XYZ file of C-alpha atoms in Angstrom:
580
model
C -54.264 45.440 -120.758
C -58.100 44.011 -121.340
C -56.862 40.628 -120.593
C -56.136 41.424 -116.897
C -59.490 40.436 -115.157
C -61.484 42.922 -113.559
C -62.370 42.208 -109.660
C -65.567 41.516 -107.827
C -67.194 43.316 -105.346
C -66.209 41.098 -102.475
C -62.236 40.619 -103.822
C -62.185 44.723 -103.689
C -63.773 44.952 -99.875
C -61.695 42.159 -99.048
C -58.512 44.192 -100.472
C -59.902 47.176 -98.140
C -59.554 44.708 -95.161
C -56.548 43.032 -95.976
C -55.056 46.896 -95.799
C -56.620 47.813 -92.664
C -55.226 44.792 -91.363
C -52.190 45.659 -92.481
C -51.761 48.714 -90.856
C -53.356 47.829 -87.395
C -50.258 44.346 -87.173
C -47.808 47.076 -88.417
C -48.854 49.286 -85.547
C -49.358 45.895 -83.015
C -45.673 45.154 -84.331
C -44.089 48.375 -83.367
C -45.432 48.858 -80.095
C -44.723 45.408 -79.325
C -40.774 47.168 -80.875
C -40.805 49.476 -78.148
C -41.402 47.223 -75.479
C -38.416 44.635 -76.058
C -34.898 44.557 -76.410
C -32.445 44.701 -79.495
C -32.633 40.994 -79.732
C -36.691 40.677 -79.998
C -36.870 44.388 -81.963
C -34.630 42.052 -84.915
C -37.212 39.390 -84.601
C -39.918 41.286 -85.083
C -38.778 43.312 -87.765
C -37.126 40.943 -89.472
C -39.933 38.656 -89.077
C -42.803 40.249 -88.232
C -42.874 43.199 -90.110
C -41.207 41.752 -93.149
C -43.268 38.413 -93.401
C -46.812 40.258 -92.926
C -45.983 43.160 -95.150
C -44.864 40.604 -98.248
C -48.417 38.742 -97.421
C -50.126 41.319 -97.665
C -47.921 42.827 -100.692
C -48.274 39.656 -102.606
C -52.263 39.450 -101.400
C -53.064 42.934 -103.106
C -51.568 42.556 -106.106
C -52.599 39.082 -107.319
C -55.388 38.186 -105.228
C -59.049 37.302 -108.527
C -60.634 35.523 -105.606
C -60.371 34.898 -102.092
C -61.263 31.236 -102.553
C -58.501 29.961 -104.886
C -55.764 27.916 -102.772
C -53.349 28.426 -105.477
C -53.738 31.845 -103.601
C -52.996 31.263 -100.314
C -50.113 28.443 -101.210
C -48.574 31.016 -103.113
C -48.314 33.826 -100.204
C -47.473 31.553 -97.814
C -44.137 30.003 -99.792
C -43.498 34.349 -100.369
C -43.962 34.386 -96.712
C -41.427 31.556 -96.124
C -38.736 32.665 -98.266
C -39.094 35.834 -96.620
C -38.472 34.625 -93.116
C -35.984 32.284 -94.184
C -33.991 35.172 -95.812
C -34.340 37.922 -93.173
C -33.252 34.443 -90.670
C -29.587 34.654 -92.587
C -29.699 38.261 -92.765
C -30.124 38.218 -88.509
C -27.397 35.711 -88.377
C -25.014 37.765 -90.119
C -25.606 40.695 -88.362
C -25.803 39.088 -85.163
C -29.422 39.685 -83.003
C -28.006 43.086 -81.431
C -26.681 45.126 -84.322
C -29.209 44.520 -87.074
C -31.424 47.081 -85.678
C -29.372 49.457 -85.886
C -28.186 49.308 -89.327
C -30.121 51.297 -91.422
C -28.595 51.197 -94.679
C -28.467 47.465 -94.483
C -32.358 47.135 -93.781
C -33.231 49.859 -96.408
C -30.979 47.713 -99.232
C -33.244 44.580 -97.734
C -36.383 46.172 -97.392
C -35.214 47.939 -101.539
C -34.762 44.199 -102.573
C -37.517 42.609 -101.522
C -39.460 45.511 -103.689
C -37.632 44.219 -106.751
C -37.937 40.465 -106.159
C -41.901 41.447 -105.761
C -41.759 42.801 -109.233
C -40.270 39.953 -110.879
C -42.138 37.287 -109.198
C -46.096 38.552 -109.437
C -46.390 38.460 -113.270
C -45.386 34.381 -112.865
C -48.021 34.037 -109.835
C -50.569 36.469 -111.530
C -50.535 34.409 -114.794
C -50.936 31.387 -112.466
C -54.080 32.698 -110.758
C -55.431 33.599 -113.804
C -54.590 31.174 -116.515
C -53.702 28.192 -114.503
C -49.771 28.291 -115.778
C -47.756 29.741 -114.511
C -46.533 30.669 -118.220
C -49.004 31.795 -120.291
C -47.293 33.721 -123.076
C -44.749 36.765 -123.523
C -47.701 39.104 -124.059
C -49.679 38.299 -120.358
C -46.695 38.249 -118.659
C -45.328 42.094 -119.985
C -49.194 43.386 -119.088
C -48.857 42.328 -115.650
C -45.029 43.661 -115.639
C -46.389 46.860 -116.633
C -49.592 47.012 -114.745
C -47.410 46.110 -111.064
C -44.602 48.634 -112.073
C -47.174 51.842 -112.498
C -49.000 50.498 -109.295
C -46.005 50.945 -107.666
C -44.975 54.024 -109.077
C -48.507 55.292 -108.110
C -48.616 54.305 -104.398
C -45.523 56.413 -104.341
C -47.020 59.304 -105.788
C -50.763 58.604 -104.018
C -48.663 58.180 -100.588
C -46.499 61.278 -101.323
C -48.998 63.568 -101.949
C -51.787 61.988 -99.052
C -48.911 62.938 -96.398
C -48.464 66.050 -97.706
C -52.050 67.191 -98.041
C -52.198 66.322 -93.979
C -49.082 68.265 -93.301
C -50.534 71.294 -94.780
C -53.501 70.612 -92.855
C -51.645 70.150 -89.754
C -49.705 73.290 -90.236
C -52.389 75.723 -91.437
C -54.091 74.716 -87.772
C -50.913 75.214 -86.429
C -51.036 78.818 -87.193
C -53.943 78.734 -85.069
C -52.755 77.881 -82.220
C -54.404 74.091 -82.687
C -51.820 71.153 -82.699
C -54.264 68.322 -82.432
C -54.130 67.576 -85.932
C -50.361 67.463 -85.747
C -50.805 65.383 -82.672
C -52.832 63.097 -84.856
C -51.593 63.318 -88.031
C -47.516 62.790 -87.139
C -46.873 61.656 -83.739
C -50.608 58.606 -83.223
C -48.654 55.397 -84.723
C -51.932 53.873 -84.897
C -52.964 56.780 -87.057
C -50.092 56.465 -89.468
C -50.077 52.331 -90.281
C -53.679 52.574 -90.023
C -54.502 55.153 -92.686
C -51.255 53.573 -94.730
C -52.514 50.415 -95.488
C -55.805 51.884 -96.137
C -54.631 54.225 -99.150
C -52.100 50.902 -100.421
C -55.147 48.877 -101.097
C -57.614 52.012 -102.194
C -54.773 52.996 -104.799
C -54.010 49.133 -105.804
C -57.596 48.290 -105.863
C -57.813 51.550 -108.036
C -55.200 50.918 -110.344
C -55.649 47.307 -111.227
C -59.833 48.250 -111.909
C -58.464 51.157 -114.540
C -56.721 49.306 -117.200
C -57.307 51.437 -119.832
C -55.673 54.717 -117.462
C -52.917 52.410 -117.137
C -52.727 52.001 -121.012
C -52.557 55.178 -121.422
C -49.672 56.343 -118.948
C -48.038 53.057 -120.569
C -48.308 54.450 -123.836
C -47.139 57.952 -122.012
C -43.981 56.376 -121.352
C -43.820 54.422 -124.279
C -43.683 57.774 -126.369
C -40.510 59.065 -124.043
C -38.362 55.590 -124.555
C -39.248 55.874 -128.596
C -37.229 59.378 -128.628
C -34.578 57.927 -125.894
C -33.836 54.715 -127.625
C -32.191 55.892 -130.973
C -29.913 58.215 -129.194
C -29.037 55.505 -126.281
C -27.733 53.584 -129.190
C -25.894 56.117 -131.041
C -23.927 56.375 -127.782
C -23.622 52.611 -127.161
C -22.630 52.907 -131.187
C -19.858 55.520 -130.762
C -18.804 54.086 -127.754
C -18.307 50.627 -128.957
C -16.216 51.953 -132.250
C -14.086 54.563 -130.461
C -12.492 51.823 -128.042
C -10.301 50.410 -130.351
C -8.700 53.717 -131.216
C -8.017 54.651 -127.333
C -7.524 51.000 -125.669
C -8.183 49.426 -122.903
C -5.998 51.321 -120.403
C -7.884 54.425 -120.156
C -10.827 52.277 -118.921
C -8.743 49.897 -116.261
C -7.864 53.178 -114.780
C -11.448 54.335 -114.145
C -12.599 53.107 -110.319
C -16.065 53.304 -112.079
C -16.062 52.115 -114.991
C -18.482 48.983 -114.634
C -20.797 50.379 -113.089
C -21.210 53.217 -116.180
C -20.590 50.130 -118.368
C -23.584 48.499 -117.207
C -25.749 51.747 -116.825
C -25.753 52.238 -120.546
C -26.090 48.728 -121.312
C -29.584 48.454 -118.908
C -30.836 51.641 -120.324
C -30.593 49.909 -124.126
C -32.121 47.207 -122.957
C -34.831 48.304 -120.801
C -36.184 50.890 -123.663
C -35.851 48.231 -125.827
C -38.033 46.440 -123.932
C -40.708 48.998 -123.655
C -40.759 49.803 -127.538
C -40.332 46.758 -129.057
C -43.724 45.521 -127.176
C -45.870 42.022 -128.118
C -48.101 43.707 -130.228
C -45.073 45.464 -133.197
C -44.007 42.615 -134.793
C -41.348 45.414 -135.725
C -39.610 47.900 -134.373
C -42.155 50.837 -134.957
C -39.375 53.573 -135.962
C -38.406 54.801 -139.202
C -35.141 52.331 -141.313
C -32.574 53.628 -140.567
C -33.276 54.162 -137.115
C -34.267 50.765 -136.633
C -30.411 49.652 -137.960
C -29.186 52.021 -135.174
C -30.559 50.121 -132.556
C -30.184 47.033 -134.426
C -27.087 47.090 -134.741
C -26.237 48.642 -131.017
C -27.816 45.148 -129.388
C -26.019 43.783 -131.518
C -22.857 45.490 -130.628
C -23.851 45.419 -126.952
C -22.837 42.197 -125.265
C -18.783 43.763 -126.093
C -19.923 46.590 -123.858
C -21.154 43.992 -120.593
C -17.522 41.942 -121.455
C -15.716 44.838 -120.691
C -18.133 45.627 -117.379
C -16.841 41.866 -116.226
C -13.035 42.373 -117.010
C -13.273 46.133 -115.334
C -15.163 44.140 -112.155
C -12.395 41.272 -112.395
C -9.307 43.494 -112.370
C -10.755 45.098 -109.367
C -11.349 41.992 -107.561
C -8.038 40.964 -108.504
C -6.366 43.813 -107.399
C -8.226 44.725 -104.033
C -10.063 41.251 -103.370
C -13.895 40.981 -103.264
C -16.181 43.368 -101.716
C -19.666 43.438 -100.816
C -19.977 46.045 -103.525
C -18.124 44.152 -105.869
C -20.240 40.734 -105.570
C -23.281 43.178 -106.221
C -21.309 44.669 -109.676
C -20.467 40.588 -110.330
C -23.939 39.752 -110.360
C -25.241 42.669 -112.119
C -22.598 42.302 -115.055
C -23.436 38.394 -114.940
C -27.252 39.115 -115.449
C -26.121 42.369 -117.912
C -24.311 39.735 -119.945
C -27.165 37.027 -120.063
C -29.772 39.653 -121.200
C -27.515 41.522 -123.756
C -26.291 38.508 -125.434
C -29.680 37.275 -125.606
C -31.207 40.801 -127.361
C -27.570 40.943 -130.144
C -29.222 36.302 -131.062
C -32.522 38.488 -131.647
C -31.453 41.756 -133.503
C -29.203 39.393 -135.873
C -29.847 39.917 -139.466
C -30.986 36.371 -139.875
C -33.170 36.314 -137.488
C -36.740 36.116 -138.446
C -38.713 35.806 -135.245
C -37.029 38.519 -132.818
C -40.132 39.005 -130.658
C -40.515 35.015 -130.002
C -36.933 35.391 -128.996
C -37.080 38.780 -126.739
C -40.103 36.947 -125.210
C -37.988 33.856 -123.955
C -34.881 36.097 -123.040
C -37.385 38.536 -120.808
C -39.280 35.939 -119.243
C -35.713 33.937 -118.192
C -33.706 36.928 -117.336
C -36.448 37.817 -114.876
C -36.477 34.232 -113.254
C -32.532 34.860 -112.956
C -32.731 37.672 -111.345
C -34.789 36.089 -109.062
C -33.378 33.375 -108.342
C -29.753 35.397 -107.795
C -31.204 37.648 -105.893
C -32.645 35.405 -103.212
C -29.170 33.566 -103.390
C -27.639 36.987 -102.292
C -29.546 36.299 -99.109
C -28.778 32.737 -98.259
C -25.278 31.064 -97.874
C -24.954 30.325 -101.518
C -23.924 33.657 -102.452
C -22.777 34.830 -98.596
C -21.809 38.131 -99.879
C -20.794 38.393 -95.801
C -18.542 35.857 -96.027
C -17.215 35.848 -99.402
C -15.806 39.634 -98.616
C -14.449 39.017 -95.546
C -12.338 35.875 -96.449
C -11.202 37.448 -99.594
C -9.875 40.329 -97.488
C -8.525 38.409 -94.432
C -6.995 35.775 -97.546
C -5.151 38.853 -99.156
C -3.966 39.843 -95.617
C -2.601 36.649 -94.640
C -0.966 36.057 -97.625
C 0.806 38.999 -97.784
C -0.959 40.655 -101.080
C -2.535 43.554 -98.391
C -0.217 44.879 -96.065
C -1.354 45.593 -91.823
C -1.477 49.955 -93.304
C -3.595 48.799 -96.368
C -6.033 46.872 -94.372
C -9.580 48.283 -94.684
C -10.989 47.941 -91.104
C -14.423 49.270 -92.430
C -14.814 46.194 -95.114
C -14.613 44.045 -91.934
C -17.037 46.397 -89.250
C -19.589 45.847 -92.547
C -19.275 41.830 -92.372
C -21.368 41.047 -89.642
C -20.599 37.878 -87.648
C -17.830 36.788 -89.567
C -16.562 40.652 -89.723
C -16.548 40.836 -85.965
C -14.752 37.364 -85.785
C -11.827 38.782 -88.493
C -11.702 42.020 -86.550
C -11.379 39.589 -83.043
C -8.092 37.839 -84.518
C -6.967 40.803 -85.914
C -6.417 41.722 -81.648
C -4.137 39.164 -81.551
C -1.834 40.133 -84.829
C 1.184 41.590 -83.515
C 1.975 42.938 -86.600
C -1.342 44.793 -86.971
C -1.519 46.462 -83.363
C 2.117 47.546 -83.583
C 0.768 50.834 -84.587
C -0.766 52.765 -81.944
C -3.103 54.604 -84.370
C -4.275 51.217 -85.779
C -5.109 49.234 -82.659
C -7.685 52.552 -81.766
C -9.110 51.957 -84.663
C -9.754 48.195 -84.156
C -11.154 49.253 -81.238
C -13.516 51.471 -82.220
C -14.417 48.785 -85.149
C -15.129 46.368 -82.428
C -16.836 48.286 -80.094
C -18.998 49.181 -82.658
C -19.525 45.574 -83.967
C -19.517 43.639 -80.096
C -22.311 41.063 -80.304
C -22.617 40.630 -76.619
C -21.054 43.453 -74.412
C -23.989 45.961 -75.568
C -25.538 46.797 -72.480
C -29.442 48.719 -72.368
C -27.848 52.487 -71.465
C -29.208 53.539 -68.291
C -28.192 55.834 -65.476
C -26.972 53.162 -63.473
C -24.483 52.017 -66.462
C -22.916 55.450 -67.121
C -22.542 55.864 -63.602
C -20.621 52.809 -63.454
C -18.536 53.153 -66.501
C -17.865 56.599 -66.877
C -14.424 58.325 -64.806
C -15.972 61.024 -63.002
C -13.234 64.431 -62.263
C -14.684 67.171 -60.254
C -14.048 69.806 -57.945
C -18.056 71.312 -58.278
C -19.957 68.168 -57.542
C -21.346 65.421 -59.070
C -23.517 65.701 -62.626
C -27.241 66.032 -61.614
C -29.469 63.631 -62.539
C -30.283 65.844 -66.130
C -27.579 65.197 -66.844
C -27.127 61.576 -67.084
C -30.839 61.338 -68.879
C -29.303 63.604 -71.678
C -26.862 61.467 -72.062
C -28.852 58.636 -72.332
C -30.922 60.138 -75.280
C -27.739 60.774 -77.045
C -26.861 57.655 -78.063
C -23.991 58.407 -80.503
C -22.321 60.190 -77.936
C -21.728 57.307 -75.635
C -22.248 54.161 -77.231
C -18.734 53.224 -76.313
C -19.546 54.289 -72.942
C -21.965 51.295 -72.142
C -19.147 49.238 -72.749
C -17.272 47.407 -69.927
C -14.032 48.938 -71.264
C -14.653 51.945 -69.334
C -12.921 54.600 -71.241
C -14.637 57.312 -70.866
C -14.465 60.528 -68.469
C -16.722 63.247 -67.366
C -14.313 66.069 -65.765
C -16.148 69.609 -64.724
C -14.564 72.595 -66.429
C -15.404 76.392 -66.430
C -15.082 77.214 -69.764
C -16.287 80.253 -70.270
C -15.710 82.328 -66.708
C -19.061 82.386 -65.527
C -18.183 80.557 -62.366
C -20.227 77.480 -63.882
C -18.812 74.529 -64.847
C -19.329 72.566 -68.334
C -18.803 69.591 -68.256
C -16.616 67.560 -70.983
C -17.077 63.963 -72.173
C -13.870 62.392 -73.043
C -13.848 59.346 -75.248
C -10.493 57.959 -75.726
C -11.272 54.967 -77.927
C -13.117 57.406 -81.028
C -10.180 60.162 -79.357
C -13.252 62.194 -79.423
C -14.132 65.738 -76.458
C -17.597 66.973 -75.908
C -18.218 70.057 -74.273
C -21.762 69.539 -72.133
C -23.214 73.387 -71.033
C -26.743 73.602 -69.396
C -29.315 76.438 -70.664
C -32.656 77.175 -70.585
C -33.921 73.837 -71.823
C -31.774 71.594 -70.169
C -28.442 69.808 -71.279
C -26.988 70.419 -74.475
C -23.659 69.487 -76.507
C -21.802 73.323 -76.916
C -18.844 72.072 -78.736
C -16.505 68.888 -79.711
C -12.825 68.206 -80.662
C -12.140 64.976 -82.504
C -8.290 64.941 -82.576
C -6.878 64.294 -78.870
C -3.435 64.553 -78.394
C -2.017 60.872 -79.757
C -0.794 59.451 -76.344
C -2.936 61.301 -74.594
C -5.213 58.474 -72.401
C -7.614 58.511 -69.370
C -4.393 58.159 -67.356
C -2.708 61.085 -67.964
C -5.737 63.221 -68.273
C -6.503 62.008 -64.864
C -2.996 62.857 -63.810
C -3.202 66.499 -64.943
C -6.650 67.118 -63.250
C -5.358 65.732 -59.796
C -2.409 67.835 -60.281
C -4.337 71.270 -61.477
C -2.587 71.320 -64.975
C -6.738 71.305 -66.389
C -7.199 74.538 -67.756
C -7.872 77.006 -70.584
C -6.723 78.343 -73.103
C -7.837 82.068 -75.005
C -8.345 81.605 -78.772
C -5.900 84.216 -80.822
C -8.796 84.764 -83.314
C -11.406 86.871 -81.782
C -14.895 87.588 -82.946
C -16.378 91.254 -84.136
C -18.257 93.811 -81.960
C -19.929 96.488 -83.371
C -21.205 99.270 -81.364
C -22.107 96.431 -78.491
C -23.586 94.115 -81.263
C -21.523 90.764 -81.394
C -20.843 88.875 -84.459
C -19.668 85.607 -83.962
C -17.109 84.585 -86.167
C -15.879 80.879 -87.227
C -12.577 80.860 -88.500
C -10.641 78.425 -90.889
C -6.984 78.239 -89.041
C -6.221 79.413 -85.928
């Protein structure tokens, strides 16, 4: 890593300022999001937060001199691409629901990190040498440097917050909560300190080339031990497969995932061990033969993975997961074929071929990841259109159509769910119609209202002989968003009923959600209102009208449970039974 330039004093101070400024910007954006509606929250998060994090991250990892014009052109292009992908994601998920898609946003953030690691070596070479392709050796140096820096960042942040947690916990033992409030309840401290730590760690990592090289050699030493073992697994599996046949493989749900994992393990370990400074694979001759033979046979595994993915698609259609699997398998095929060519006995310059292959694969992965966040490889469109095409063609029956895939399909999935409401074949089954209503409520882009006491009072029907609920109960329900999410809709399919369930003369409240088929018991304790119990299986034909009629006729009561708790010397032992 000696070819990586050291940073000047001015550059280091500029990087610290950039880290602190990013922290302050994150704090400002978070405060703005708290004061805005869901639509503006998605704008702030996908454009403001993600865009500025991509800008500052690229700046910290790539900057050599703040006066370089190419630096600012590059970070501007990065921000434009990230904002464009964010716009596509926001359009697909519909502005009102994007903030609630935690898993989707987490995956988006993770893929942005992967894209950064794939892009940075090229950009760093351009800033350092004036050329994007400055040779495989420098490319490897930058790739290792960036990967180890990200690993060091995760470790440093984890240890930093662990120390602050211990600090605050120790003083809480002395009834001093000021440090806990400062560290974990003060947003500006979290944002500024995290930004500062990130900048300091990156500066330290980029300035300690020899130390990073020592860590790299340690990891390479581990890879040297794992590479022959992985190669042996590939060889044994490939040799055994003709005797077993493909029928066993086709019945496995995760066949493609396992094959791709094994493929990437062998390729990554080989790339770690066979570096540009090693003209020959640094292993004894028998182990070199084992590794090179397994690399030649590796495309067989990737083609089997492609066959397994295609078999699933032909059988069940496209889903978002299968599209990711297909893209991953495509990368594995290209990478394995390149390494198979480099490892062939007639190849006299394997490292030259591997350099071209590895650099080409990183570009391929970067382009594919960007296309997956664009209309070209729109995973939402592909999955929803595939599932609905199979349903309309009769390949998938109404009972086998998975609403979850449509519910996760964003805007197009919502349109497909809406079309099913007009499909008499699908809604002829009451249970399917109930689940369709739930899916539509969870995905509805325009009828979601901010939960307020006025909205809940208007949308929840009351049935009581004990007086109306107090303001504290309404405030509690507003905080329990998962409990009353569907009650904020215009459907008015929720019911709040007062009923004394423990014979203490004080009424508990029963919250019926007929869309979900659920019943929640609410009680008031010393600390205010809380959930006391729940039921998730209302009778199939029980709706709001039937419950209200039973209430008016006085037919709502309690049923003693058959199995009871145990008392020993007046001390009660609560028992939860598996069956009643």
